[in-house]
mmCIF file of C-alpha atoms in Angstrom:
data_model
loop_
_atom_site.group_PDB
_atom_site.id
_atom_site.type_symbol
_atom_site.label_atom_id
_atom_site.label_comp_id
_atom_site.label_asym_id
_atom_site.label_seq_id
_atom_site.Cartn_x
_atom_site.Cartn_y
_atom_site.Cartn_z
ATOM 1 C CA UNK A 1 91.382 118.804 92.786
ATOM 2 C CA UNK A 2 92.029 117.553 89.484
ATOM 3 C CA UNK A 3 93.155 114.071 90.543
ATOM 4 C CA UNK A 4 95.350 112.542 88.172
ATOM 5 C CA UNK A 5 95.857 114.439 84.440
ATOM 6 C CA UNK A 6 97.256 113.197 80.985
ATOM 7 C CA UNK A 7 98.795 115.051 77.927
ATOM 8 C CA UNK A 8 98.228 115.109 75.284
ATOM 9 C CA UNK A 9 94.759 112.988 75.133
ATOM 10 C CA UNK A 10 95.179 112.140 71.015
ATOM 11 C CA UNK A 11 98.661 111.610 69.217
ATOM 12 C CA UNK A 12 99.312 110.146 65.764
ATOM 13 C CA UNK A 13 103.406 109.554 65.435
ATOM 14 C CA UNK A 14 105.463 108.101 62.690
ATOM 15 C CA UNK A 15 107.627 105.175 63.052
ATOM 16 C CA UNK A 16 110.635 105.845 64.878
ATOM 17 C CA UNK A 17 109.764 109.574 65.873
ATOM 18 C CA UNK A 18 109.986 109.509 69.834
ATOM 19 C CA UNK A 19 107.253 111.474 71.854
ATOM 20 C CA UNK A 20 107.003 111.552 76.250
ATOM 21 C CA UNK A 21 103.730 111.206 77.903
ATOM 22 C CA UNK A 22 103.181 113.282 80.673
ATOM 23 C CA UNK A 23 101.292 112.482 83.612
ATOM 24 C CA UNK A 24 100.732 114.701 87.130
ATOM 25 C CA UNK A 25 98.886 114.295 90.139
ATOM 26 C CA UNK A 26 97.562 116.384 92.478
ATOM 27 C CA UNK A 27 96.585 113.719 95.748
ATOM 28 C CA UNK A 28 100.045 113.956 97.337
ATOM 29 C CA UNK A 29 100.474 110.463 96.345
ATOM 30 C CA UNK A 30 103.855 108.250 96.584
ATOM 31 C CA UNK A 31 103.249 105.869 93.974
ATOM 32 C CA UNK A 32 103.042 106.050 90.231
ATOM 33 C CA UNK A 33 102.273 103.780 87.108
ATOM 34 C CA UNK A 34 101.910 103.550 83.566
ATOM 35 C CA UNK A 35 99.282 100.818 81.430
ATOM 36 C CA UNK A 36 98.726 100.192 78.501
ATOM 37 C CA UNK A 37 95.091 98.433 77.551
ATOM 38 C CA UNK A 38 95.300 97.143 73.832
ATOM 39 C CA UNK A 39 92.081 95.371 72.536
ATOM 40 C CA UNK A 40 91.732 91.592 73.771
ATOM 41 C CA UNK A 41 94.988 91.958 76.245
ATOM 42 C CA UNK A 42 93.551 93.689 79.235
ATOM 43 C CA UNK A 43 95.564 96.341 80.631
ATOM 44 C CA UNK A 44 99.231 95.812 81.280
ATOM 45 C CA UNK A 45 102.049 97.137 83.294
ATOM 46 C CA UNK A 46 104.559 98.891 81.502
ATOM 47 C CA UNK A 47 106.472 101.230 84.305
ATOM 48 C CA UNK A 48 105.886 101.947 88.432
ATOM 49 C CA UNK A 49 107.557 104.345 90.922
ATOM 50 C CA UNK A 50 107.006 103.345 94.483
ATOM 51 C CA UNK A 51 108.566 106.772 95.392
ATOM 52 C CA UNK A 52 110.137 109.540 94.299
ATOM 53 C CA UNK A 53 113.335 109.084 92.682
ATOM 54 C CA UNK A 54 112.594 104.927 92.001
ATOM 55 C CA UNK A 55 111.322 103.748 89.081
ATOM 56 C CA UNK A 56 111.180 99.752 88.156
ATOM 57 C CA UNK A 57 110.223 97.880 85.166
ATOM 58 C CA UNK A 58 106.515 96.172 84.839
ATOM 59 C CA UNK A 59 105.099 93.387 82.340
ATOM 60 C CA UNK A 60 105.468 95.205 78.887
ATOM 61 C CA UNK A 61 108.778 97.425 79.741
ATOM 62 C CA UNK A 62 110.365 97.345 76.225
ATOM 63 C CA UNK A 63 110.666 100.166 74.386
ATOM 64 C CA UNK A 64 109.648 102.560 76.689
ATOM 65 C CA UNK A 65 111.545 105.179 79.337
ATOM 66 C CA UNK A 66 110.094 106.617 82.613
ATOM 67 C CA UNK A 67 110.943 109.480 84.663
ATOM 68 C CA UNK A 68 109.683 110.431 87.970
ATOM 69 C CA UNK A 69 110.123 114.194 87.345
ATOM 70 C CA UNK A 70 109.054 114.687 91.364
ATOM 71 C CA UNK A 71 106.100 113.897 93.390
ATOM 72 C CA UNK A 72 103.734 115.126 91.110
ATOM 73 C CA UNK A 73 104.753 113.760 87.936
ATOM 74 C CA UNK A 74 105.971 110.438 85.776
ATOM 75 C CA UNK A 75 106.340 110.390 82.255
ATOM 76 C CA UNK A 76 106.679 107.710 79.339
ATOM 77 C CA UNK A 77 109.301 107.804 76.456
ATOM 78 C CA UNK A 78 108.976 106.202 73.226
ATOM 79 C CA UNK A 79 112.309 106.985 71.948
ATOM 80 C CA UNK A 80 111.906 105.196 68.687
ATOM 81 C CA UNK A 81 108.041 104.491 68.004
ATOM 82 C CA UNK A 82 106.477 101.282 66.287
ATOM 83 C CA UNK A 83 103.471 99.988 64.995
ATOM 84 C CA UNK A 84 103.444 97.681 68.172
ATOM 85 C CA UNK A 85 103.327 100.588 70.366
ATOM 86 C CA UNK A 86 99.955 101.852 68.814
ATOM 87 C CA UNK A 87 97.314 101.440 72.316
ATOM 88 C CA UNK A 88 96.122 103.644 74.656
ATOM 89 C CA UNK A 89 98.011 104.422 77.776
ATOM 90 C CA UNK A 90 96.973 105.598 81.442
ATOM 91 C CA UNK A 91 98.812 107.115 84.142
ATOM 92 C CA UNK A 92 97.424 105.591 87.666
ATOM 93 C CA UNK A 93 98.802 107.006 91.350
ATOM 94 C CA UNK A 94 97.950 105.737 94.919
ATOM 95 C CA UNK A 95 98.920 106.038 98.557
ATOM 96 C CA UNK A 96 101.532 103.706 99.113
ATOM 97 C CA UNK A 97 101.382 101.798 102.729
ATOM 98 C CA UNK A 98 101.913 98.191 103.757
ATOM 99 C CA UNK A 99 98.456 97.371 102.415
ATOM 100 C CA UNK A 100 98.360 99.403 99.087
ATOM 101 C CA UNK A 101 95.200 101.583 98.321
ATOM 102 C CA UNK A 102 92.758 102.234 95.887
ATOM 103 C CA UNK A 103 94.812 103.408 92.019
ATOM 104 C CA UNK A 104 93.280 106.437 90.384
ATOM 105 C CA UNK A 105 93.313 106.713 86.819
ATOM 106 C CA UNK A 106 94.171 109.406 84.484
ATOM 107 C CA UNK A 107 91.578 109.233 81.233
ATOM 108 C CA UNK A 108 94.229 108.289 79.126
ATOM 109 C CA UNK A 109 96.239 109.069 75.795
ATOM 110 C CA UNK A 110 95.128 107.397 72.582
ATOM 111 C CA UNK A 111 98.626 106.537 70.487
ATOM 112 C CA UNK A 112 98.386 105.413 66.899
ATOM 113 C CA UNK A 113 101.881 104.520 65.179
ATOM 114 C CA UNK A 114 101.304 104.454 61.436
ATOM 115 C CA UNK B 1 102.402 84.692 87.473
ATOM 116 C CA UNK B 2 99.290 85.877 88.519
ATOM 117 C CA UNK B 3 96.424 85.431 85.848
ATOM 118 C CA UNK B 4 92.839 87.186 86.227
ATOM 119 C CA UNK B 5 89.633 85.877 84.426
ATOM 120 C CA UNK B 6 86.294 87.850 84.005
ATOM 121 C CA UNK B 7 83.151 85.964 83.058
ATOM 122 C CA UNK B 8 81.323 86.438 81.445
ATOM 123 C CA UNK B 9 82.902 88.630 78.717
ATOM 124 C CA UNK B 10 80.028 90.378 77.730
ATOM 125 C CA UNK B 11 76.377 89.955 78.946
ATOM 126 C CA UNK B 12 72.900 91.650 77.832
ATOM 127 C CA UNK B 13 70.556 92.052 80.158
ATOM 128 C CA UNK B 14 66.865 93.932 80.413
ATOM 129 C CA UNK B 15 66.471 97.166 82.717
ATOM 130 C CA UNK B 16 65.535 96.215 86.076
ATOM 131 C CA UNK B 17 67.465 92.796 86.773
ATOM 132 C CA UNK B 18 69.820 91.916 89.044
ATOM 133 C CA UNK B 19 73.055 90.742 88.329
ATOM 134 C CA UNK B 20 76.476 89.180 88.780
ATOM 135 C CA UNK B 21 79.912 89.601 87.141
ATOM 136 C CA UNK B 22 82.261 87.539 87.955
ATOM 137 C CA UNK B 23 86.257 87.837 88.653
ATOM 138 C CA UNK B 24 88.517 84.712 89.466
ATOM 139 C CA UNK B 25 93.042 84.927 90.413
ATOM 140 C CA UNK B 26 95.372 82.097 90.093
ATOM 141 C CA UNK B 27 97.328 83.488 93.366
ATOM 142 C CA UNK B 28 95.322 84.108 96.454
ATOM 143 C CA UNK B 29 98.229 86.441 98.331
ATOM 144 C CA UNK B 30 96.783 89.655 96.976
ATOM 145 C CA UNK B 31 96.752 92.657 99.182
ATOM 146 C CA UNK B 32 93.440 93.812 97.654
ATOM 147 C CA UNK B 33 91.258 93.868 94.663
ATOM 148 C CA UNK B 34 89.263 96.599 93.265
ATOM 149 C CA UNK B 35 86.649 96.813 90.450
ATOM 150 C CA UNK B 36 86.489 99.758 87.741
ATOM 151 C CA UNK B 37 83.998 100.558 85.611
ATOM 152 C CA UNK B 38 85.375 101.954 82.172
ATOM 153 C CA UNK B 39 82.928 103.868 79.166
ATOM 154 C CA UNK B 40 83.622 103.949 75.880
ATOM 155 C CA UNK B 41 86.614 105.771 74.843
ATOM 156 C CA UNK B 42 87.207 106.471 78.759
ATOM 157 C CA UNK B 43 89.041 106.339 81.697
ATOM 158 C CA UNK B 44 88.768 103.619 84.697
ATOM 159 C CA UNK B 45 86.446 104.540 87.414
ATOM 160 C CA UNK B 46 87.168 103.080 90.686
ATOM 161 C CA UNK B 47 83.604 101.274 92.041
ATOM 162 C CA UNK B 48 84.998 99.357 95.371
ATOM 163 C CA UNK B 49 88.450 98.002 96.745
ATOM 164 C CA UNK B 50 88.085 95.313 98.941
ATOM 165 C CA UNK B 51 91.333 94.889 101.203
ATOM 166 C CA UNK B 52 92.309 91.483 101.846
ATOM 167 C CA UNK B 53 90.857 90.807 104.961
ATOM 168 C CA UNK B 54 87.746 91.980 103.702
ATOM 169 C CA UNK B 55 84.793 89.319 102.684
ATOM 170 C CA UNK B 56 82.545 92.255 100.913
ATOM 171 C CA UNK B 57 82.397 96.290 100.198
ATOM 172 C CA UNK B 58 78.943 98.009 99.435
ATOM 173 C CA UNK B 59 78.173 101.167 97.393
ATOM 174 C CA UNK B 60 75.043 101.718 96.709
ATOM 175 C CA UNK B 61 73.706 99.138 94.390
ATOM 176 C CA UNK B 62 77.030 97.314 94.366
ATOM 177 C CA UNK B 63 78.243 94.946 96.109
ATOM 178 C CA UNK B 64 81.497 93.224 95.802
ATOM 179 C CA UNK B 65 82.712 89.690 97.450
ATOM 180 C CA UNK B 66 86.014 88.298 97.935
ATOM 181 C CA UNK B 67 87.133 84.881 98.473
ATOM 182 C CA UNK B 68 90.563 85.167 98.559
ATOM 183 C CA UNK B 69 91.488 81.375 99.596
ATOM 184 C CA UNK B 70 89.256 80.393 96.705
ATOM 185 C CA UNK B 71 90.807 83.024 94.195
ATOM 186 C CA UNK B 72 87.458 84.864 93.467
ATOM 187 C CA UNK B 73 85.382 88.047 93.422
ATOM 188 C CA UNK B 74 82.014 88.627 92.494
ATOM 189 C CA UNK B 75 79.901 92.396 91.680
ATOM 190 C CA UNK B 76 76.603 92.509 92.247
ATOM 191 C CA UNK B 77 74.845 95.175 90.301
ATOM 192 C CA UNK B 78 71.154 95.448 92.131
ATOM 193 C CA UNK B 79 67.899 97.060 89.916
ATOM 194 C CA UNK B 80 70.114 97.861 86.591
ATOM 195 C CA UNK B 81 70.031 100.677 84.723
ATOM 196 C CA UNK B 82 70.394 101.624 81.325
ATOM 197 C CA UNK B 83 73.378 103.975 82.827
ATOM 198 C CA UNK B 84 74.689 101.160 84.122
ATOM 199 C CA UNK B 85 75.745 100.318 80.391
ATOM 200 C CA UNK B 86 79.759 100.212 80.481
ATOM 201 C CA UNK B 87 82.929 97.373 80.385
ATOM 202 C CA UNK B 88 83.656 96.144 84.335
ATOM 203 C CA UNK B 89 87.111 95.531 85.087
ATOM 204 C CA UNK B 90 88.722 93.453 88.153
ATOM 205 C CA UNK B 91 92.157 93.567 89.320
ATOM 206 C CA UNK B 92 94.079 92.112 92.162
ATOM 207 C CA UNK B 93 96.969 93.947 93.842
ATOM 208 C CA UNK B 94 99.803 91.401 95.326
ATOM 209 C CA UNK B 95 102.576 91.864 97.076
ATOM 210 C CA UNK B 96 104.978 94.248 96.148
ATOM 211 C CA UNK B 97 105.278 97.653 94.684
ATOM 212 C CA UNK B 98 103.935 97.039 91.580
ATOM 213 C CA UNK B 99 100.821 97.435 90.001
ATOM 214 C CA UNK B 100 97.709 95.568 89.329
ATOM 215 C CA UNK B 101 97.007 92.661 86.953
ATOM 216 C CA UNK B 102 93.913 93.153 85.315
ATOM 217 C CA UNK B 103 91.360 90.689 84.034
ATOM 218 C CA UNK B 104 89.734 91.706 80.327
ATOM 219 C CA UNK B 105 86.576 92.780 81.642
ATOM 220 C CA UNK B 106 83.062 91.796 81.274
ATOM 221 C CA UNK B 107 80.895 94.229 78.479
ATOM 222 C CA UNK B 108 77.495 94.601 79.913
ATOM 223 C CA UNK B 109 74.473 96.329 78.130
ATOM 224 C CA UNK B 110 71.479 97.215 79.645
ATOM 225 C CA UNK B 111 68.329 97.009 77.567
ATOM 226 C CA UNK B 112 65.691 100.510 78.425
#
């Protein structure tokens, strides 16, 4: 049970070169999200899916894409990377339920834009 | 908008104390706030979720409160440990499908 996984864990992109994030989980969980943390901000919503086949827009949605491949998996699109976009992003899941449970966290991808 | 506040932001303590971080939230309908614990370069480890109707959660040496009609939370870290060493995070889950807001954590050292 590897709980939820991230690829790749280091990337170092260009301005305006795109890249996807992939994320998986293996907890048979319905719900899905993407952070960001960036130093002095906290972490920060970009991208959630409730369920398979939704997807809806968080704090920080600009410039990104998500796709909830299936269950198991959500990925993040920079189509056109900036400097701005330079942080380091985590995939979370949890059970969905009228009183949402505990998020698990993937251990994150480290993004620099130069 | 919900707004989460940790203090204090970093704290430096000596082995063996107890202690308490603290978490406050500007909107008390939350459906239930957990606390991570996050190392260097890591991930977010979950410590304790405390639903809503919950007033506390224990593990091990932890101990988490919640006032929710006051908008706060409190971690009690009992007999530290160097290990201990590591940036706290709280966040509040509201209503909704979305995710959690997160406070910017509190950076504690403990000194061997």
């Amino acid at each position: 049970n590897a709980g939820v996984t991230q690829t790749p864990k280091f990337q170092v992109l260009k301005t305006g070169q795109s890249m996807t994030l992939q994320c998986a989980q293996d907890m048979n969980h319905n719900s899905m999200y993407w952070y960001r943390q960036d130093p002095g901000m906290g972490l920060r919503l970009i991208y959630y899916s409730a369920s398979e086949g939704t997807t809806d827009k968080g704090e920080v949605p600009n410039g990104y894409n998500v796709s909830r491949l299936n269950k198991r998996e959500f990925s993040l699109r920079l189509e056109s990377a900036a400097p701005s976009q330079t942080s380091v992003y985590f995939c979370a899941s949890s059970e969905a339920g009228f009183s949402p449970r505990e998020q698990y966290f993937g251990p994150g991808t480290r993004l620099t834009v130069t | 908008k919900q707004e989460v506040t940790q203090i204090p932001a970093a704290l430096s303590v000596p082995e063996g104390e107890n202690l308490v971080l603290n978490c406050s939230f500007t909107d008390s309908a939350i459906y239930n706030l957990q606390w991570f614990r996050q190392d260097p370069g890591k991930g977010l480890t979950s410590l304790l979720l405390i639903q809503s109707s919950q007033r506390e959660q224990t593990s091990g040496r932890l101990n988490a409160s919640l006032d929710k009609s006051s908008g706060r939370s409190t971690l009690y870290i009992a007999a530290s440990q160097p290990g201990d060493s590591a940036t706290y995070l709280c966040a509040v889950k509201g209503g909704g499908a979305d995710g959690l807001t997160f406070g910017k954590g509190t950076h504690l050292i403990i000194q061997p």
